[in-house]
Amino acid sequence: MSRIADAFARARADGRAAFVAYLTASYPDDERCLAAAEAVLRHADVLELGLPFSDPLGDGPVIQRASEAALAAGAGSERTLDLVRRLRARTSKPVLIMSYYNPIYCYPGGERAFVRAAKAAGADGLILPDLPPDEGAELIAAARAVDLDTVFLVAPTSTPERLRLVTAACRGFVYAVSVTGVTGARADVPAEVADLVNATKAVTDLPVAVGFGVGNRASAARVAQVADGVVVGSAIVSALGRGEDLGALAADLAAGCARTA
Amino acid sequence: MQVPTIQGSPREAGATVRFPLPDARGRFGRFGGRYVPETLIPALDTLESAYLAARQDTGFMTEYAAALRDKVGRPSLLYLARNLTERLGGARVYLKREDLNHTGAHKINNTLGQALLARRMGKRRVIAETGAGQHGVATATAAALYGLECHVYMGEEDVRRQALNVYRMRLLGAEVVPVGSGTKTLKDATNEAIRDWVTNVRDTFYILGSVVGPHPYPMLVRDFQSVIGREVAAQLEAAEGRAVPDAIVACVGGGSNAIGIFAPFAYLGERRPRLVGVEAGGHGVASGMHAASISGGKTGVLHGSLMYLLSDAGGQISPPHSVSAGLDYPGVGPEHSYYAEHGIAEYVPVTDAEALDAFELLSRTEGIVPALESAHAVAHAIRLAPTMGKDQVLVVSLSGRGDKDVAEVLRLRSGAPLEPTGTAAAGEPTGSRVDGGKGAAA
């Protein structure tokens, strides 16, 4: 069982949703990113580390700005992989790399080489929101060959046919996007998210984690009622940018995931 | 891989004779595809089937043809540039006058087609990205004609540089949304338009302005623009007794005017003319300050499509540079990428300085002020025509008019009087953005 599958299974056994936390790699710099990851992982079950991209068209303003700042300070593939390596030395929790396709495509040696490098660094999975499984045959094959999980996204607009196609390409978990839109905390998570989670669970046995728009304990708790996992990104990155105590925020979000709102 | 061919006259290519590409997966060879978030995939499926149905529908195609005639003023002239031909002393140079279209450029051919499609699909809200503002103005015009709500995304830098077009769009009833992320130019405006579409996909139609983006956009925009090449074939047949010229030259940013004039000729096999796409060489490809994605880039994925792209070793998109805002884009459409890889067309860079010289030369010799984008094509025609025989025919796509660029050229040439062509680059004032280029070889 992969570290990711294991983390979801353990959360399920505890009667809570898994807490998946996102951080932009090298933001605000490598050391503070690493410290933030450690602080968050005291409460989170899974970490998504964002390899920054110059044109993150699936992201809202918070992650756009964090990516720009990280890139301006020299972030990129090698430093992200290095952060994964350093994190792997400090935690046994699963770490996924989240990015866009071009940095992976352009990696020296191509996507196969990136997948191998990610695995060697200690990553457990890969999420690329602009690579639907239809275009990802080569990446999926490369990931299977080294046992790296591939997480694809389902959306409120996904047809039943697409839900089957996307979930069949997933390993570890399925990422359900709560709203049509980009990343970023919102006032609330729409009630229809339950419909998407249920429709997804009807075609797969994999755990389903919900992301986009979850930013506080209350919304985490609402999502935790219907999903196997809760993904929080912008709210954490935003707090990190303001220099706030991430431990307190992560504890609060974890309480939401434990359905104790 | 074998390049597919089509039979018959280029007068029909893209109309009654379908283009052989893209394939069912939206690919031109290995280029193209749909690299977008899952949220948009069902919308792209719907758009593709709606378009495929529309182009089979005589009612729709008749309405589109009528719009091109009555609202754009098509066919646009194919104009024999006698003075320029005489000056260059080689091939007979014809200009395809897209600058005479309503709104002043080729962009309207596509926006009317997509706006009609939006209306057919019951979408009341349209969005667009724009660089120089030409596609934004053409979209706002189509939206005004068909009563659609229109939002145009434009980089803050371009909003500043193209204040007049911003006002034109607002006058036409569109909302112009300045984009402050990234380089604050066309690529960032496109990111923001895609973010809007992801958010409002259920009721919004995205009118994309070039032959880029996820499938079916490169096909859709190519088909709507291919009227340019079909008209060239028909007009040349009347003027010269032959539908196919010896060479066609067009400027390439994303590549929509070039695909429009190339595509009807690109799949003719042995009968294919020489096709030359002119990329924005900026300060010279070697300087790194350019927008020549084929001449100076490598393959990659941006805005939903695999294509030639300017990106650094780590896969981060490199900021492009061109004196012409319409060519200032870091990628080039998948069909052009395919043409380049298979030798169907060749792609050459022209520097800012060469384009400025050509801008002035065409103004003086023919009394036509071209858009700075189109001036890149003219600059290469100035090189190419003298190498061709007097019995040969060279067609240049004059994609737009230059009124929008007059203020910028004045600024660039400020202080220095306009020099005769060929010496202008040497006469550049110190500190000008234009340097490193050679004068046009007239």
XYZ file of C-alpha atoms in Angstrom:
703
model
C 0.000 0.000 0.000
C 1.352 3.426 -0.928
C 1.996 6.021 1.753
C -0.926 8.003 0.323
C -3.386 5.097 0.409
C -2.155 4.294 3.900
C -2.730 7.849 5.124
C -6.324 7.850 3.844
C -6.958 4.402 5.311
C -5.702 5.500 8.710
C -7.845 8.644 8.709
C -10.834 6.552 7.753
C -10.102 4.120 10.561
C -9.981 7.080 12.966
C -13.383 8.226 11.724
C -12.149 11.455 10.196
C -11.350 12.911 6.804
C -7.695 13.083 5.798
C -6.254 16.591 5.936
C -4.286 17.391 2.775
C -2.257 20.596 3.085
C -0.739 22.560 0.195
C 2.378 24.738 0.238
C 4.137 26.482 -2.646
C 7.695 25.153 -2.802
C 10.415 27.662 -1.869
C 7.845 30.196 -0.657
C 8.721 32.501 0.988
C 12.106 30.772 0.806
C 13.392 27.203 1.128
C 14.000 27.283 4.885
C 10.700 28.870 5.846
C 8.870 26.567 3.421
C 10.466 23.560 5.082
C 9.630 24.858 8.550
C 6.046 25.517 7.424
C 5.789 21.983 6.042
C 6.922 20.542 9.358
C 4.509 22.729 11.301
C 1.597 21.801 9.058
C 2.453 18.100 8.983
C 2.103 17.894 12.761
C -1.649 18.075 11.994
C -2.002 17.195 8.325
C -1.970 13.680 6.871
C -0.681 14.521 3.395
C 1.404 17.359 1.955
C 1.100 18.757 -1.558
C 4.181 20.714 -2.523
C 3.619 23.083 -5.437
C 6.424 23.294 -7.971
C 5.891 26.922 -9.007
C 5.023 27.736 -12.626
C 5.104 31.128 -14.336
C 1.570 30.762 -15.720
C -0.591 28.931 -13.171
C -3.916 29.186 -14.970
C -5.762 26.994 -12.466
C -4.778 29.112 -9.487
C -6.313 32.138 -7.832
C -4.432 35.266 -6.679
C -2.867 33.835 -3.476
C -1.028 30.956 -5.148
C -0.276 33.094 -8.225
C 1.526 35.616 -6.018
C 3.331 32.949 -4.015
C 4.490 31.295 -7.257
C 5.717 34.588 -8.676
C 7.610 35.385 -5.475
C 9.181 31.914 -5.324
C 10.235 32.044 -8.993
C 11.681 35.521 -8.571
C 13.872 34.039 -5.822
C 15.076 31.238 -8.110
C 12.631 28.418 -7.339
C 12.032 25.631 -9.834
C 12.180 21.895 -10.468
C 15.556 21.160 -8.901
C 14.894 23.125 -5.730
C 11.451 21.601 -5.376
C 12.933 18.107 -5.675
C 15.571 19.098 -3.159
C 12.864 20.224 -0.723
C 11.097 16.892 -1.172
C 14.369 15.119 -0.365
C 14.884 17.180 2.765
C 11.273 16.669 3.831
C 11.512 12.925 3.279
C 14.416 12.862 5.746
C 12.162 14.446 8.365
C 8.740 12.879 7.865
C 7.203 9.565 6.929
C 3.989 11.251 5.772
C 3.145 11.265 2.063
C 4.300 14.162 -0.110
C 2.866 14.888 -3.549
C 4.291 17.280 -6.094
C 1.701 19.543 -7.667
C 2.574 21.561 -10.738
C 1.675 22.320 -14.330
C 2.728 20.190 -17.250
C 5.358 22.383 -18.924
C 8.019 22.212 -16.183
C 7.605 18.421 -16.207
C 7.660 18.215 -20.025
C 10.784 20.412 -20.166
C 12.658 18.588 -17.391
C 16.042 17.364 -18.697
C 15.350 13.900 -20.064
C 11.617 14.602 -20.277
C 8.662 13.572 -18.159
C 9.982 10.039 -17.574
C 13.143 11.490 -16.086
C 11.103 13.843 -13.908
C 8.939 11.019 -12.615
C 12.038 8.981 -11.738
C 13.673 11.996 -10.068
C 10.518 12.688 -8.058
C 10.364 9.089 -6.886
C 14.069 9.085 -6.034
C 13.626 12.295 -4.017
C 10.952 10.593 -1.947
C 7.747 11.931 -3.486
C 4.711 9.687 -3.351
C 2.544 11.188 -6.054
C 2.034 13.775 -8.729
C -0.872 16.198 -9.436
C -0.898 18.228 -12.673
C -4.173 20.134 -13.050
C -3.580 21.035 -16.715
C -2.855 17.443 -17.715
C -6.121 15.524 -18.041
C -5.569 11.755 -18.243
C -6.489 11.859 -21.952
C -3.154 13.596 -22.587
C -1.215 11.833 -19.860
C -0.587 8.325 -21.221
C 3.184 8.691 -21.185
C 3.303 10.242 -17.747
C 0.956 7.622 -16.323
C 3.072 4.793 -17.768
C 6.238 6.348 -16.367
C 4.630 6.778 -12.939
C 3.323 3.205 -12.852
C 6.795 1.924 -13.697
C 8.252 3.467 -10.535
C 5.138 3.165 -8.353
C 4.457 6.885 -8.085
C 0.776 7.686 -7.508
C -1.044 9.816 -10.090
C -3.864 12.039 -8.869
C -6.223 13.555 -11.450
C -9.091 15.966 -10.949
C -12.827 15.571 -11.332
C -14.976 18.686 -11.593
C -18.624 19.684 -11.172
C -18.829 19.714 -14.984
C -17.473 16.157 -15.404
C -19.876 13.820 -17.185
C -20.389 10.270 -15.825
C -18.235 9.036 -18.700
C -15.408 11.392 -17.716
C -15.709 10.433 -14.044
C -15.015 6.841 -15.053
C -12.130 7.801 -17.337
C -10.475 10.125 -14.805
C -10.840 7.892 -11.762
C -9.479 4.909 -13.709
C -6.246 6.881 -14.179
C -5.987 7.837 -10.488
C -3.840 6.144 -7.887
C -3.803 7.190 -4.221
C -6.903 9.353 -4.269
C -9.216 11.328 -6.541
C -9.134 15.120 -6.314
C -12.636 16.567 -6.577
C -12.835 20.262 -7.392
C -15.610 21.791 -5.282
C -16.556 24.579 -7.694
C -16.077 25.629 -11.290
C -13.217 28.032 -10.810
C -9.663 28.491 -9.626
C -8.012 27.829 -6.271
C -8.656 30.179 -3.376
C -10.587 30.227 -0.132
C -14.255 31.153 -0.509
C -16.954 32.128 1.923
C -18.525 28.722 1.651
C -18.379 25.410 -0.161
C -21.477 24.726 -2.287
C -23.835 21.989 -1.155
C -23.606 20.356 -4.608
C -20.129 19.133 -3.720
C -21.834 16.149 -2.101
C -23.328 15.236 -5.478
C -19.915 15.229 -7.134
C -18.355 13.169 -4.341
C -21.195 10.639 -4.471
C -21.085 10.409 -8.267
C -17.331 9.868 -8.070
C -17.581 7.247 -5.354
C -20.139 5.424 -7.480
C -17.432 4.683 -10.071
C -14.324 4.162 -7.908
C -13.195 2.624 -4.635
C -10.450 5.231 -4.239
C -10.791 7.869 -1.531
C -12.107 11.228 -2.763
C -10.606 14.454 -1.426
C -12.290 17.809 -2.025
C -10.321 20.975 -2.699
C -10.761 24.566 -3.950
C -12.394 27.042 -1.635
C -11.914 25.321 1.714
C -10.297 27.854 4.019
C -11.389 27.429 7.626
C -12.468 24.918 10.235
C -16.173 25.282 9.453
C -15.860 24.704 5.721
C -13.396 21.854 6.345
C -15.942 20.251 8.658
C -18.721 20.585 6.087
C -16.556 18.950 3.402
C -15.435 16.267 5.865
C -19.090 15.243 6.236
C -19.145 14.008 2.637
C -15.544 13.437 1.521
C -12.620 11.193 2.502
C -10.189 14.087 2.432
C -10.068 17.874 2.628
C -7.494 19.883 0.670
C -6.528 23.336 1.937
C -4.063 25.491 0.012
C -4.597 29.213 -0.391
C -5.617 29.774 3.244
C -2.356 28.196 4.440
C -0.165 29.964 1.873
C -1.863 33.237 2.699
C -1.231 32.769 6.450
C 2.389 31.869 5.734
C 2.756 35.048 3.678
C 1.443 37.072 6.621
C 3.875 35.354 8.965
C 1.121 33.811 11.073
C 1.401 30.721 13.284
C 0.712 27.834 10.931
C 0.555 25.321 13.766
C -2.594 26.940 15.165
C -4.239 27.184 11.729
C -3.358 23.570 10.884
C -4.689 22.346 14.241
C -7.938 24.192 13.612
C -8.293 22.760 10.099
C -7.457 19.270 11.403
C -10.234 19.642 13.966
C -12.594 20.457 11.118
C -11.442 17.350 9.251
C -12.136 15.338 12.398
C -15.747 16.480 11.993
C -15.714 18.209 15.349
C -16.723 21.645 14.178
C 4.884 10.985 -40.893
C 3.269 11.598 -44.271
C 1.724 15.053 -44.687
C -1.879 14.577 -45.866
C -2.932 16.275 -49.083
C -6.220 17.547 -50.456
C -7.452 17.543 -54.052
C -9.011 20.383 -55.991
C -8.653 24.144 -55.967
C -7.464 26.114 -52.943
C -10.566 28.227 -53.644
C -12.552 25.500 -51.902
C -10.085 24.437 -49.187
C -11.601 24.895 -45.771
C -15.064 25.415 -47.275
C -16.484 22.529 -49.317
C -13.135 20.696 -49.101
C -12.269 20.001 -45.446
C -8.764 20.426 -44.100
C -7.222 17.027 -43.294
C -6.011 18.072 -39.836
C -6.397 18.107 -36.872
C -7.067 14.437 -36.188
C -9.869 13.204 -33.935
C -7.752 13.917 -30.851
C -7.210 17.528 -31.846
C -3.636 16.923 -32.995
C -1.592 18.292 -35.865
C 1.014 15.543 -35.845
C 2.288 15.650 -32.266
C 1.156 19.246 -31.697
C -2.077 20.556 -30.217
C -4.207 18.587 -27.767
C -6.205 19.733 -24.754
C -3.950 20.513 -21.800
C -6.541 22.237 -19.622
C -8.170 21.626 -16.242
C -10.864 18.946 -16.179
C -13.563 21.587 -15.577
C -13.130 22.784 -19.177
C -12.940 19.417 -20.950
C -16.719 18.887 -21.154
C -17.101 22.493 -22.399
C -14.529 21.857 -25.128
C -16.387 18.677 -26.107
C -19.627 20.646 -26.336
C -17.971 23.439 -28.307
C -16.509 20.957 -30.764
C -19.791 19.200 -31.448
C -21.654 22.514 -31.691
C -19.134 23.777 -34.236
C -19.104 20.572 -36.272
C -22.903 20.725 -36.431
C -22.876 24.440 -37.303
C -20.521 24.049 -40.231
C -22.812 21.370 -41.682
C -25.736 23.727 -41.285
C -26.387 25.763 -44.433
C -28.332 28.341 -42.441
C -25.371 29.022 -40.148
C -22.803 29.118 -42.936
C -25.001 31.417 -45.019
C -25.413 33.792 -42.100
C -21.648 33.776 -41.514
C -20.928 34.442 -45.197
C -23.426 37.308 -45.153
C -21.760 38.752 -42.048
C -18.353 38.650 -43.764
C -19.821 40.473 -46.743
C -22.056 43.012 -45.030
C -20.323 43.645 -41.732
C -16.642 43.152 -42.632
C -16.813 44.307 -46.237
C -15.343 41.146 -47.763
C -13.851 40.150 -50.051
C -10.849 42.256 -49.116
C -8.758 43.567 -52.000
C -5.864 41.676 -53.485
C -3.816 44.688 -54.455
C -0.908 44.653 -56.912
C 1.716 46.872 -55.290
C 3.229 48.298 -58.501
C 5.565 50.824 -56.866
C 6.918 48.306 -54.394
C 7.281 45.680 -57.143
C 9.211 48.141 -59.284
C 11.412 49.196 -56.406
C 12.276 45.630 -55.403
C 12.849 44.567 -59.013
C 11.727 40.947 -58.703
C 8.452 39.114 -58.211
C 5.117 40.864 -58.676
C 4.108 41.727 -55.112
C 0.456 41.524 -54.179
C -0.891 42.699 -50.829
C -3.902 40.917 -49.329
C -5.606 43.930 -47.792
C -7.012 42.675 -44.467
C -6.252 46.193 -43.233
C -9.336 47.346 -45.168
C -11.682 45.154 -43.117
C -14.115 46.798 -40.724
C -12.189 47.359 -37.441
C -8.920 47.417 -39.399
C -7.558 43.893 -39.220
C -8.223 40.218 -39.972
C -9.391 39.533 -36.402
C -13.052 40.261 -37.194
C -13.290 37.253 -39.564
C -12.949 35.010 -36.530
C -14.860 36.981 -33.911
C -18.014 37.156 -36.056
C -17.863 33.387 -36.606
C -17.374 32.628 -32.923
C -20.005 35.169 -31.817
C -22.548 33.563 -34.158
C -21.593 30.203 -32.673
C -22.003 31.610 -29.140
C -25.467 32.848 -30.018
C -26.349 29.484 -31.582
C -25.218 27.766 -28.360
C -27.386 30.086 -26.265
C -24.473 31.793 -24.480
C -25.212 35.392 -23.581
C -21.796 36.304 -22.191
C -18.541 36.309 -24.155
C -14.976 36.857 -22.975
C -11.738 37.458 -24.842
C -8.053 38.128 -24.301
C -6.269 40.871 -26.161
C -2.724 42.180 -26.615
C -2.650 45.242 -28.840
C -6.410 45.452 -28.560
C -7.279 44.431 -32.130
C -8.901 41.133 -31.134
C -10.560 42.880 -28.197
C -12.039 45.536 -30.493
C -13.150 42.867 -32.998
C -14.783 40.864 -30.193
C -16.463 43.944 -28.731
C -17.746 44.785 -32.213
C -19.204 41.308 -32.711
C -20.736 41.419 -29.229
C -22.338 44.786 -29.979
C -23.749 43.453 -33.261
C -25.254 40.334 -31.699
C -26.276 41.775 -28.347
C -23.839 39.805 -26.181
C -22.313 40.842 -22.856
C -18.558 41.211 -23.406
C -15.540 41.193 -21.073
C -12.054 41.668 -22.493
C -8.923 40.784 -20.498
C -5.892 42.933 -21.252
C -2.514 43.168 -19.526
C -1.962 46.377 -17.560
C 1.110 47.112 -19.649
C -0.940 46.864 -22.860
C -3.787 48.917 -21.357
C -1.229 51.667 -20.888
C 0.349 51.285 -24.343
C -2.950 50.979 -26.237
C -5.175 53.503 -24.487
C -7.066 54.301 -27.696
C -8.139 50.698 -28.248
C -9.203 50.443 -24.602
C -11.501 53.393 -25.181
C -12.789 51.872 -28.450
C -13.744 48.663 -26.638
C -15.534 50.579 -23.895
C -17.301 52.665 -26.522
C -18.529 49.418 -28.075
C -20.009 48.395 -24.740
C -17.365 45.959 -23.566
C -15.865 45.844 -20.116
C -12.065 45.935 -20.262
C -10.474 44.093 -17.339
C -6.810 45.053 -16.707
C -4.596 42.098 -15.715
C -1.774 42.811 -13.282
C -0.210 39.363 -12.912
C 3.025 38.070 -14.467
C 4.392 40.201 -17.280
C 1.090 42.132 -17.523
C 0.822 41.406 -21.264
C -1.006 39.068 -23.675
C 0.011 35.756 -22.104
C -1.238 36.909 -18.705
C -4.443 38.267 -20.227
C -4.934 34.801 -21.741
C -4.337 33.141 -18.348
C -6.970 35.395 -16.819
C -9.471 34.774 -19.632
C -9.036 31.032 -19.080
C -9.557 31.531 -15.318
C -12.779 33.418 -16.071
C -13.891 30.628 -18.390
C -13.135 27.930 -15.780
C -15.254 29.896 -13.331
C -18.180 30.842 -15.592
C -18.000 27.977 -18.058
C -21.694 27.162 -17.889
C -22.931 30.463 -19.340
C -19.845 31.936 -21.014
C -18.361 31.548 -24.491
C -14.620 32.198 -24.757
C -13.840 33.940 -28.072
C -10.169 33.062 -28.483
C -8.337 35.309 -30.916
C -5.575 33.194 -32.384
C -4.873 29.670 -33.605
C -3.695 28.672 -30.140
C -5.399 27.179 -27.087
C -6.920 23.742 -26.554
C -8.658 21.837 -29.340
C -11.018 22.782 -31.015
C -9.840 26.420 -30.963
C -6.885 26.117 -33.364
C -9.237 24.402 -35.845
C -12.123 26.818 -35.261
C -10.020 29.955 -35.707
C -8.181 28.468 -38.715
C -11.458 27.622 -40.415
C -12.915 31.090 -39.865
C -9.702 32.800 -41.036
C -9.192 30.539 -44.061
C -11.495 32.834 -46.048
C -8.342 34.954 -46.543
C -6.491 32.242 -48.473
C -9.556 31.153 -50.449
C -10.088 34.717 -51.613
C -6.425 34.990 -52.600
C -6.822 31.896 -54.809
C -9.947 33.235 -56.497
C -8.587 36.767 -56.933
C -5.249 35.544 -58.256
C -7.028 33.338 -60.740
C -8.828 36.403 -62.053
C -5.744 38.618 -62.070
C -3.023 36.201 -63.132
C -4.875 33.184 -64.494
C -3.474 30.983 -61.727
C -4.902 30.198 -58.294
C -1.569 29.425 -56.653
C 1.155 32.068 -56.235
C 4.861 31.238 -56.051
C 5.204 32.416 -52.474
C 3.097 33.721 -49.598
C 4.510 35.714 -46.694
C 2.644 36.453 -43.456
C 3.579 37.552 -39.958
C 3.204 35.036 -37.126
C 2.547 35.712 -33.462
C 0.010 33.115 -32.373
C -0.448 32.798 -36.111
C -4.066 33.448 -37.104
C -3.641 35.645 -40.193
C -0.828 33.393 -41.416
C -2.883 30.215 -40.996
C -5.802 31.971 -42.692
C -3.772 32.677 -45.799
C -1.559 29.521 -45.674
C -4.021 26.736 -44.883
C -5.890 26.628 -48.222
C -2.481 26.164 -49.908
C -0.679 24.098 -47.262
C -2.075 20.668 -48.140
C -1.697 20.913 -51.933
C 1.328 18.611 -51.965
C 3.378 19.216 -55.122
C 1.265 22.259 -55.991
C 2.056 23.983 -52.694
C 3.638 27.452 -52.976
C 6.530 28.556 -50.799
C 4.997 29.576 -47.458
C 6.999 31.876 -45.197
C 5.915 32.785 -41.682
C 7.665 35.834 -40.283
C 8.277 35.826 -36.550
C 9.030 38.813 -34.362
C 12.821 38.864 -34.019
C 12.755 41.759 -31.548
C 16.331 42.820 -30.877
C 17.580 39.724 -32.710
C 17.054 36.055 -31.835
C 20.589 35.824 -30.423
C 19.809 38.649 -27.942
C 17.121 36.567 -26.218
C 14.775 39.566 -26.553
C 12.355 38.356 -29.193
C 9.048 36.574 -29.755
C 10.277 34.068 -32.358
C 8.902 30.830 -30.899
C 9.930 28.614 -33.823
C 13.245 30.282 -34.733
C 14.314 30.684 -31.109
C 12.165 28.360 -28.981
C 11.486 24.689 -28.316
C 8.387 22.571 -27.879
C 6.288 22.878 -24.742
C 2.773 23.318 -23.398
C 1.018 26.612 -22.708
C -2.635 27.657 -22.772
C -3.838 24.166 -23.521
C -1.702 23.180 -26.463
C 1.613 21.501 -27.301
C 3.492 23.884 -29.592
C 6.744 25.750 -30.103
C 7.244 27.958 -27.100
C 9.673 30.310 -25.421
C 10.522 28.754 -22.101
C 13.658 28.428 -20.011
C 15.466 25.213 -19.151
C 13.175 24.663 -16.174
C 10.006 25.009 -18.247
C 9.087 28.489 -17.009
C 7.663 30.686 -19.772
C 10.139 33.324 -20.952
C 8.779 36.844 -21.426
C 8.676 37.611 -25.157
C 9.672 40.919 -26.695
C 8.477 42.608 -29.859
C 7.939 46.182 -30.947
C 4.582 44.882 -32.134
C 2.141 44.069 -29.345
C 0.194 41.675 -31.586
C 3.252 39.436 -32.042
C 4.347 39.718 -28.409
C 3.293 36.173 -27.442
C 5.582 33.345 -26.251
C 4.022 30.554 -28.319
C 2.920 29.757 -31.851
C -0.126 27.721 -32.826
C 0.071 23.907 -33.148
C -0.658 23.898 -36.884
C 2.276 26.254 -37.515
C 4.407 24.052 -35.266
C 3.402 21.125 -37.483
C 4.120 23.066 -40.691
C 7.569 23.950 -39.345
C 8.423 20.411 -38.290
C 7.315 18.947 -41.627
C 8.740 21.635 -43.892
C 5.323 22.743 -45.146
C 6.209 26.324 -44.281
C 9.451 28.007 -43.273
C 9.690 30.496 -40.425
C 12.130 33.401 -40.309
C 12.674 36.222 -37.830
C 12.501 39.943 -38.651
C 13.856 42.415 -36.104
C 12.076 45.427 -34.628
C 14.351 47.710 -36.646
C 13.648 45.908 -39.929
C 9.917 46.040 -39.264
C 10.064 49.767 -38.558
C 11.936 50.341 -41.802
C 9.330 48.356 -43.706
C 6.559 50.284 -41.930
C 8.016 53.481 -43.360
C 8.873 52.053 -46.770
C 5.349 50.772 -47.457
C 3.890 54.074 -46.298
C 6.053 55.986 -48.755
C 5.958 53.696 -51.761
C 2.309 52.639 -51.715
C 0.593 55.154 -49.449
C -0.379 52.318 -47.106
C 0.474 52.491 -43.405
C 0.647 48.854 -42.249
C 0.226 47.557 -38.722
C 3.632 46.917 -37.121
C 2.695 43.208 -37.121
C 2.116 43.250 -40.887
C 5.265 45.340 -41.362
C 7.214 42.231 -40.314
C 5.778 40.388 -43.329
C 6.530 43.363 -45.575
C 10.118 43.410 -44.301
C 10.630 39.809 -45.354
C 8.942 40.405 -48.707
C 11.520 43.148 -49.246
C 14.227 40.493 -48.863
C 12.452 37.792 -50.833
C 11.000 39.558 -53.885
C 14.358 40.555 -55.433
C 15.468 36.896 -55.327
C 12.434 35.883 -57.392
C 11.808 36.228 -61.135
C 9.741 39.040 -62.637
C 7.228 36.457 -63.844
C 6.739 35.146 -60.335
C 4.020 36.142 -57.882
C 4.516 36.921 -54.203
C 1.504 37.495 -51.944
C 1.957 39.357 -48.655
C -0.681 39.217 -45.945
C -1.290 42.788 -44.867
C -3.081 41.681 -41.721
C -3.949 45.095 -40.317
C -3.672 48.828 -40.656
C -1.119 50.897 -38.819
C -3.143 53.766 -37.358
C -2.921 52.150 -33.922
C 0.898 52.126 -34.151
C 1.562 55.651 -35.343
C 1.973 57.094 -31.851
C 4.351 54.285 -30.799
C 6.473 54.642 -33.939
C 6.619 58.393 -33.393
C 7.853 57.731 -29.854
C 10.456 55.208 -31.057
C 11.690 57.530 -33.797
C 11.432 60.591 -31.557
C 14.059 63.222 -32.072
C 15.341 61.622 -35.226
C 13.825 62.685 -38.543
C 12.568 59.794 -40.682
C 15.568 58.585 -42.637
C 15.338 57.059 -46.084
C 14.833 53.320 -45.857
C 18.013 51.366 -45.308
C 19.709 53.919 -43.118
C 17.082 54.387 -40.430
C 18.595 51.823 -38.070
C 21.959 53.547 -38.229
C 20.245 56.830 -37.420
C 18.602 55.537 -34.252
C 18.933 57.860 -31.276
C 20.903 56.487 -28.342
C 18.706 54.779 -25.779
C 16.031 53.722 -28.255
C 14.414 50.337 -27.642
C 15.200 49.431 -31.216
C 18.757 48.340 -31.757
C 20.886 45.562 -33.042
C 18.924 45.147 -36.257
C 19.987 45.784 -39.790
C 18.221 48.182 -42.112
C 15.830 46.558 -44.526
C 17.681 45.431 -47.632
C 15.708 47.475 -50.130
